[in-house]
Amino acid sequence: MSAAGSRGASGTRLGASWAAVGNHAQIKMNAMLETPELPAVFDGVKLAAVAAVLYVIVRCLNLKSPTASPDLYFQDSALSRFLLKSCPLLTKEYIPPLIWGKSGHIQTALYGKMGRVRSPHPYGHRKFITMSDGATSTFDLFEPLAEHCVGGCTWEFGAMVNYIKKTYPLTQLVVVGFSLGGNIVCKYLGETQANQEKVLCCVSVCQGYSALRAQETFMQWDQCRRFYNFLMADNMKKIILSHRQALFGDHVKKPQSLDDTDLSRLYTATSLMQIDDNVMRKFHGYNSLKEYYEEESCMRYLHRIYVPLMLVNAADDPLVHESLLTIPKSLSEKRENVMFVLPLHGGHLGFFEGSVLFPEPLTWMDKLVVEYANAICQWERNKLQCSDTEQVEADPE
């Protein structure tokens, strides 16, 4: 009895131990089921991360920005009223691609890498002109679609224009410049009245108007301009150094102020201003960077342009600070021949259009330039017809 009793007691204790273990496991299981704080915290972190990513995407892509017709600045005149009737794009809503088109950075980057996406490529004749300093300037001459009547710095551009004027003496020109090219064409036209002869109109797209004022904004990190400045400076260095022998070789007469030490600073330059100060302004014979920027900017020449002039910038252009846009705004308020067009989106030279993701072959800017040029041609044709009618009425015989 005692042995059996002992075994019974042992069995009872063992059963009690297993029961305790079972109760502990059950309590732990119930605790896990009743307190799901850890999974809840983990799910909350995931939701917060997703929300943060979505917020960044919405902000970076500027998805909440509205679409609208461009802001227009002009004087009320017969020409401006005619343009508003003849150029529907000026009053029509500009709609960029839905996913990325409202980001000025993406518009700028896409244009910089791909240019005009899938747009038709015109075929021109490559022309070569020898400049007075021995350099060779090349440009493409695109023949008109219909039968023709006769079958860098501004002086280089002027040489090209003069060649075209001599080759086609009965033709008239539409002058278009993009970015720095916009500065060049405006400065060229404003330098002398003779440069505007046979010019129907001028279009300048995404220029900064004043290099002196722009240099300050190019050193700011707002809209990543400092980063763009670095990228453009790096690209400029590669171009200059790849042609170093042709530009600064022993056979080339260089300004006395430009020496090998200045050229060696190209390797360490991190901004366009450093390149301009060490090399470009000395190469062109200027005593200071301030003088170089003041003389080569078109701002002081704009008021001397008398042909119809359309200036176009995008409000979200990451390269052109909004403070620079006061220049074309002020000019358009004083001159009847000037119209300033400012769409909300477009970046720097982008202006892509499209439904959701893929842009159309032709950009909004491509179509606007053609539409404006056609309107000016019609405007001049109407003026000639009115002049002929008045002449007949004045001299009926």
Coordinates of C-alpha atoms in Angstrom, one line a residue:
M1 CA 0.0 0.0 0.0
S2 CA 2.8 2.4 0.8
A3 CA 4.5 1.7 -2.6
A4 CA 1.3 2.0 -4.5
G5 CA 0.5 5.0 -2.5
S6 CA 3.9 6.5 -3.4
R7 CA 3.4 5.8 -7.0
G8 CA 0.0 7.3 -6.9
A9 CA 1.3 10.4 -5.2
S10 CA 4.1 10.6 -7.8
G11 CA 1.6 10.2 -10.6
T12 CA -0.5 12.9 -9.0
R13 CA 2.4 15.2 -8.7
L14 CA 3.4 14.5 -12.3
G15 CA -0.1 15.1 -13.5
A16 CA -0.1 18.3 -11.5
S17 CA 3.1 19.4 -13.2
W18 CA 1.8 18.7 -16.7
A19 CA -1.4 20.5 -15.7
A20 CA 0.7 23.5 -14.6
V21 CA 2.6 23.4 -17.8
G22 CA -0.6 23.2 -19.8
N23 CA -2.1 26.0 -17.8
H24 CA 1.0 28.2 -18.4
A25 CA 0.9 27.5 -22.1
Q26 CA -2.8 28.3 -22.2
I27 CA -2.3 31.5 -20.3
K28 CA 0.6 32.5 -22.6
M29 CA -1.6 31.7 -25.7
N30 CA -4.5 33.7 -24.2
A31 CA -2.1 36.6 -23.5
M32 CA -0.9 36.5 -27.1
L33 CA -4.4 36.4 -28.4
E34 CA -5.6 39.1 -26.0
T35 CA -2.7 41.5 -26.4
P36 CA -1.8 42.0 -30.1
E37 CA 0.2 45.2 -29.5
L38 CA 3.3 44.2 -31.4
P39 CA 1.6 43.3 -34.7
A40 CA -0.5 46.5 -34.4
V41 CA 2.7 48.6 -34.0
F42 CA 4.3 46.8 -36.9
D43 CA 1.3 47.4 -39.2
G44 CA 1.3 51.1 -38.0
V45 CA 4.9 51.5 -39.1
K46 CA 4.1 50.0 -42.5
L47 CA 1.2 52.3 -43.0
A48 CA 3.2 55.3 -41.9
A49 CA 6.0 54.4 -44.3
V50 CA 3.5 54.0 -47.2
A51 CA 1.9 57.3 -46.3
A52 CA 5.3 59.0 -46.2
V53 CA 6.3 57.6 -49.6
L54 CA 3.0 58.7 -51.1
Y55 CA 3.4 62.1 -49.7
V56 CA 6.9 62.4 -51.1
I57 CA 5.6 61.2 -54.5
V58 CA 2.8 63.7 -54.5
R59 CA 5.1 66.6 -53.5
C60 CA 7.9 65.7 -55.9
L61 CA 5.6 65.1 -58.8
N62 CA 3.5 68.1 -57.8
L63 CA 0.4 66.1 -58.5
K64 CA -1.9 68.6 -56.6
S65 CA -0.9 71.4 -58.9
P66 CA -3.8 72.5 -61.1
T67 CA -3.7 72.8 -64.9
A68 CA -4.5 76.1 -66.5
S69 CA -4.0 78.3 -69.5
P70 CA -0.7 80.3 -69.4
D71 CA -0.6 83.7 -67.7
L72 CA -0.2 86.4 -70.4
Y73 CA 1.3 89.8 -70.0
F74 CA 0.9 92.4 -72.8
Q75 CA -0.3 95.8 -73.8
D76 CA -3.8 96.1 -75.3
S77 CA -3.1 96.7 -78.9
A78 CA -4.3 95.6 -82.4
L79 CA -1.4 93.2 -82.6
S80 CA -2.1 91.6 -79.2
R81 CA -5.8 91.2 -79.9
F82 CA -5.0 89.6 -83.3
L83 CA -2.6 87.2 -81.6
L84 CA -5.2 86.2 -79.0
K85 CA -7.6 85.3 -81.8
S86 CA -5.1 83.6 -84.0
C87 CA -3.2 81.6 -81.4
P88 CA -5.6 79.3 -79.5
L89 CA -2.7 77.8 -77.4
L90 CA -2.3 81.2 -75.7
T91 CA -5.7 80.9 -74.1
K92 CA -6.1 77.2 -74.0
E93 CA -5.4 75.0 -70.9
Y94 CA -1.9 73.5 -71.1
I95 CA -2.2 69.8 -69.9
P96 CA 1.1 68.1 -69.3
P97 CA 1.3 64.2 -68.8
L98 CA -0.6 63.3 -65.7
I99 CA 1.9 61.2 -63.8
W100 CA 5.1 63.3 -64.2
G101 CA 4.3 66.3 -66.3
K102 CA 3.7 68.7 -63.4
S103 CA 7.3 68.2 -62.1
G104 CA 9.6 70.9 -63.6
H105 CA 12.6 68.7 -62.7
I106 CA 11.3 65.7 -64.6
Q107 CA 10.3 67.8 -67.6
T108 CA 13.8 69.4 -67.6
A109 CA 15.6 66.1 -67.2
L110 CA 13.6 64.3 -69.9
Y111 CA 14.3 67.1 -72.4
G112 CA 18.0 67.1 -71.4
K113 CA 18.3 63.4 -72.0
M114 CA 15.8 62.7 -74.8
G115 CA 15.0 66.0 -76.4
R116 CA 11.9 66.0 -78.5
V117 CA 10.6 62.5 -77.9
R118 CA 9.6 60.7 -81.2
S119 CA 9.2 64.0 -83.0
P120 CA 9.8 64.2 -86.7
H121 CA 13.4 65.2 -87.6
P122 CA 13.7 67.9 -90.3
Y123 CA 16.5 67.4 -92.9
G124 CA 18.6 70.4 -93.6
H125 CA 21.8 71.3 -95.5
R126 CA 24.9 71.7 -93.3
K127 CA 26.6 75.0 -94.0
F128 CA 30.1 76.1 -92.9
I129 CA 31.2 79.7 -92.5
T130 CA 34.8 80.8 -91.6
M131 CA 34.8 83.5 -89.0
S132 CA 37.2 86.5 -88.8
D133 CA 39.2 84.8 -86.0
G134 CA 39.7 81.7 -88.0
A135 CA 37.1 79.6 -86.3
T136 CA 34.5 77.6 -88.3
S137 CA 30.8 78.0 -87.5
T138 CA 28.4 75.3 -88.7
F139 CA 24.7 75.5 -88.9
D140 CA 21.9 73.7 -90.7
L141 CA 19.8 75.5 -93.3
F142 CA 16.3 74.1 -93.7
E143 CA 14.8 74.7 -97.1
P144 CA 11.2 76.0 -97.1
L145 CA 8.4 73.4 -97.9
A146 CA 7.0 75.6 -100.6
E147 CA 8.8 77.0 -103.6
H148 CA 11.2 79.7 -102.6
C149 CA 11.4 83.2 -104.2
V150 CA 15.0 82.8 -105.3
G151 CA 15.3 79.0 -105.6
G152 CA 27.6 81.6 -79.6
C153 CA 28.1 85.1 -79.4
T154 CA 26.0 87.4 -81.5
W155 CA 28.6 88.1 -84.2
E156 CA 28.7 84.4 -85.1
F157 CA 24.9 84.2 -85.1
G158 CA 24.9 87.4 -87.2
A159 CA 27.2 85.8 -89.7
M160 CA 24.7 83.0 -90.2
V161 CA 21.8 85.4 -90.5
N162 CA 23.7 87.6 -93.0
Y163 CA 24.5 84.5 -95.1
I164 CA 20.8 83.6 -95.2
K165 CA 19.8 87.1 -96.1
K166 CA 22.3 87.2 -99.0
T167 CA 21.3 83.7 -100.2
Y168 CA 17.6 84.5 -100.0
P169 CA 17.4 88.3 -100.4
L170 CA 13.6 88.3 -100.8
T171 CA 12.8 86.2 -97.8
Q172 CA 11.8 87.3 -94.2
L173 CA 13.0 85.6 -91.1
V174 CA 11.4 84.2 -87.9
V175 CA 14.1 84.2 -85.2
V176 CA 13.8 81.6 -82.4
G177 CA 16.2 81.0 -79.5
F178 CA 16.1 78.5 -76.7
S179 CA 17.6 79.0 -73.2
L180 CA 21.0 80.7 -73.8
G181 CA 20.1 80.9 -77.5
G182 CA 17.2 83.1 -76.5
N183 CA 19.6 85.5 -74.9
I184 CA 21.8 85.5 -78.0
V185 CA 19.0 86.2 -80.5
C186 CA 17.5 89.0 -78.4
K187 CA 20.9 90.6 -77.9
Y188 CA 21.6 90.4 -81.6
L189 CA 18.4 92.0 -82.6
G190 CA 18.7 94.8 -80.0
E191 CA 22.3 95.7 -80.9
T192 CA 21.4 97.6 -84.0
Q193 CA 18.3 98.5 -86.0
A194 CA 19.9 96.9 -89.1
N195 CA 19.9 93.5 -87.5
Q196 CA 16.1 93.6 -87.4
E197 CA 15.7 94.2 -91.1
K198 CA 13.8 91.4 -92.9
V199 CA 12.9 89.9 -89.4
L200 CA 9.2 89.2 -89.0
C201 CA 9.3 88.3 -85.3
C202 CA 11.4 86.8 -82.5
V203 CA 10.6 84.0 -80.0
S204 CA 12.7 83.5 -76.9
V205 CA 12.1 80.4 -74.8
C206 CA 13.3 79.8 -71.2
Q207 CA 16.1 82.3 -71.0
G208 CA 17.2 84.1 -67.9
Y209 CA 17.6 87.6 -69.3
S210 CA 20.4 88.7 -66.9
A211 CA 23.4 86.6 -66.2
L212 CA 24.5 89.0 -63.5
R213 CA 21.3 88.5 -61.5
A214 CA 21.1 84.8 -62.4
Q215 CA 24.5 84.0 -61.0
E216 CA 23.4 84.7 -57.4
T217 CA 20.4 82.3 -57.7
F218 CA 22.6 79.6 -59.3
M219 CA 24.5 79.3 -56.1
Q220 CA 21.3 78.6 -54.1
W221 CA 20.0 75.1 -53.3
D222 CA 16.4 76.1 -53.8
Q223 CA 14.9 74.0 -56.6
C224 CA 18.3 72.2 -56.7
R225 CA 19.8 75.0 -58.8
R226 CA 23.2 74.5 -57.1
F227 CA 23.2 70.9 -58.3
Y228 CA 22.1 71.8 -61.8
N229 CA 24.9 74.4 -61.8
F230 CA 27.4 71.7 -60.9
L231 CA 26.2 69.3 -63.7
M232 CA 26.3 72.1 -66.3
A233 CA 29.7 73.1 -65.2
D234 CA 31.0 69.6 -65.4
N235 CA 29.6 69.2 -68.9
M236 CA 31.1 72.6 -69.9
K237 CA 34.5 71.5 -68.6
K238 CA 34.4 68.3 -70.7
I239 CA 33.5 70.3 -73.8
I240 CA 36.3 72.8 -73.3
L241 CA 39.0 70.3 -72.4
S242 CA 38.1 68.0 -75.3
H243 CA 38.9 70.9 -77.6
R244 CA 41.7 72.4 -75.6
Q245 CA 44.3 72.2 -78.3
A246 CA 42.1 73.9 -80.9
L247 CA 41.0 76.6 -78.5
F248 CA 44.2 77.3 -76.6
G249 CA 47.0 75.6 -78.5
D250 CA 50.3 77.2 -79.4
H251 CA 49.0 78.1 -82.9
V252 CA 46.1 80.1 -81.4
K253 CA 46.6 83.7 -80.3
K254 CA 45.3 84.0 -76.8
P255 CA 44.6 87.1 -74.7
Q256 CA 47.5 88.0 -72.5
S257 CA 45.4 87.8 -69.4
L258 CA 44.7 84.1 -70.1
D259 CA 47.5 81.8 -69.1
D260 CA 48.0 78.1 -68.3
T261 CA 47.2 78.6 -64.7
D262 CA 43.7 79.7 -65.6
L263 CA 43.2 76.7 -67.8
S264 CA 44.4 74.4 -65.1
R265 CA 41.7 75.7 -62.8
L266 CA 39.1 74.2 -65.1
Y267 CA 39.8 70.8 -63.6
T268 CA 38.7 72.0 -60.1
A269 CA 35.8 74.2 -61.2
T270 CA 32.5 73.3 -59.7
S271 CA 30.3 76.1 -61.0
L272 CA 29.7 77.9 -64.3
M273 CA 30.7 81.2 -62.6
Q274 CA 34.2 79.8 -61.9
I275 CA 34.6 78.7 -65.5
D276 CA 33.4 82.1 -66.7
D277 CA 35.7 84.0 -64.4
N278 CA 38.8 81.9 -65.0
V279 CA 38.5 81.3 -68.7
M280 CA 35.5 82.7 -70.6
R281 CA 35.6 86.4 -69.7
K282 CA 39.4 86.5 -70.2
F283 CA 39.0 84.6 -73.5
H284 CA 36.6 87.4 -74.7
G285 CA 38.7 90.2 -73.3
Y286 CA 36.6 91.4 -70.3
N287 CA 38.3 92.7 -67.2
S288 CA 35.8 91.3 -64.7
L289 CA 33.1 88.8 -64.4
K290 CA 30.6 91.6 -63.7
E291 CA 31.5 93.3 -66.9
Y292 CA 31.3 90.1 -68.9
Y293 CA 27.8 89.3 -67.6
E294 CA 26.5 92.8 -68.1
E295 CA 27.8 93.1 -71.6
E296 CA 26.7 89.7 -72.8
S297 CA 23.2 89.7 -71.3
C298 CA 20.3 90.8 -73.4
M299 CA 18.5 92.7 -70.7
R300 CA 19.9 96.1 -71.8
Y301 CA 19.0 95.4 -75.4
L302 CA 15.4 94.2 -75.1
H303 CA 13.8 97.6 -75.2
R304 CA 15.5 98.3 -78.6
I305 CA 13.7 95.4 -80.3
Y306 CA 10.8 96.7 -82.4
V307 CA 9.7 93.6 -84.2
P308 CA 7.0 91.4 -82.6
L309 CA 8.6 89.6 -79.6
M310 CA 7.2 86.7 -77.7
L311 CA 9.0 85.7 -74.4
V312 CA 8.2 82.4 -72.9
N313 CA 9.1 80.9 -69.5
A314 CA 7.7 78.2 -67.3
A315 CA 6.7 79.0 -63.7
D316 CA 8.3 75.7 -62.5
D317 CA 11.6 76.1 -64.4
P318 CA 14.2 74.9 -61.9
L319 CA 17.0 76.9 -63.6
V320 CA 15.3 80.3 -64.0
H321 CA 14.5 81.9 -60.6
E322 CA 11.1 83.6 -60.4
S323 CA 12.9 87.0 -59.5
L324 CA 14.3 87.0 -63.1
L325 CA 10.7 86.9 -64.5
T326 CA 10.2 90.5 -63.4
I327 CA 12.3 91.5 -66.4
P328 CA 9.9 90.2 -69.2
K329 CA 6.9 91.2 -67.1
S330 CA 8.1 94.8 -66.8
L331 CA 9.0 94.9 -70.5
S332 CA 5.6 93.6 -71.7
E333 CA 3.9 96.4 -69.6
K334 CA 5.8 99.1 -71.6
R335 CA 6.1 97.8 -75.1
E336 CA 3.2 97.0 -77.4
N337 CA 5.3 94.6 -79.5
V338 CA 6.1 92.3 -76.6
M339 CA 4.0 89.5 -75.2
F340 CA 5.2 87.5 -72.1
V341 CA 3.8 83.9 -71.8
L342 CA 4.1 82.1 -68.5
P343 CA 2.5 78.6 -68.2
L344 CA 2.4 76.9 -64.8
H345 CA 4.4 73.9 -66.0
G346 CA 7.0 72.9 -68.6
G347 CA 10.3 73.0 -66.7
H348 CA 13.3 74.1 -68.6
L349 CA 12.5 73.6 -72.3
G350 CA 10.3 70.6 -71.6
F351 CA 6.6 71.6 -72.2
F352 CA 5.6 68.0 -73.0
E353 CA 2.0 67.2 -73.5
G354 CA 0.2 63.9 -73.1
S355 CA -2.6 62.0 -71.4
V356 CA -1.1 59.9 -68.5
L357 CA 2.5 58.6 -69.0
F358 CA 3.8 58.9 -72.6
P359 CA 4.3 62.4 -74.1
E360 CA 3.1 63.4 -77.6
P361 CA 5.7 63.7 -80.4
L362 CA 5.3 67.5 -80.6
T363 CA 5.5 69.6 -77.5
W364 CA 3.2 72.5 -76.5
M365 CA 6.2 74.8 -77.2
D366 CA 6.7 73.3 -80.7
K367 CA 3.1 74.0 -81.6
L368 CA 3.1 77.5 -80.0
V369 CA 6.2 78.7 -82.0
V370 CA 4.6 77.6 -85.3
E371 CA 1.2 79.0 -84.4
Y372 CA 2.7 82.3 -83.4
A373 CA 4.9 82.5 -86.5
N374 CA 1.9 81.8 -88.7
A375 CA -0.1 84.5 -87.0
I376 CA 2.6 87.1 -87.5
C377 CA 2.9 86.1 -91.1
Q378 CA -0.9 86.6 -91.5
W379 CA -0.6 89.9 -89.6
E380 CA 2.0 91.3 -92.0
R381 CA 0.0 90.0 -95.0
N382 CA -3.0 91.9 -93.7
K383 CA -1.0 95.1 -93.2
L384 CA 0.3 94.9 -96.8
Q385 CA -3.2 94.4 -98.1
C386 CA -4.5 97.3 -96.2
S387 CA -1.6 99.4 -97.4
D388 CA -2.2 98.5 -101.0
T389 CA -5.9 99.3 -100.6
E390 CA -5.2 102.7 -99.1
Q391 CA -2.7 103.4 -101.9
V392 CA -5.4 102.5 -104.6
E393 CA -8.0 104.7 -102.9
A394 CA -5.5 107.6 -102.6
D395 CA -4.5 107.3 -106.3
P396 CA -7.5 105.8 -108.2
E397 CA -5.8 106.5 -111.5

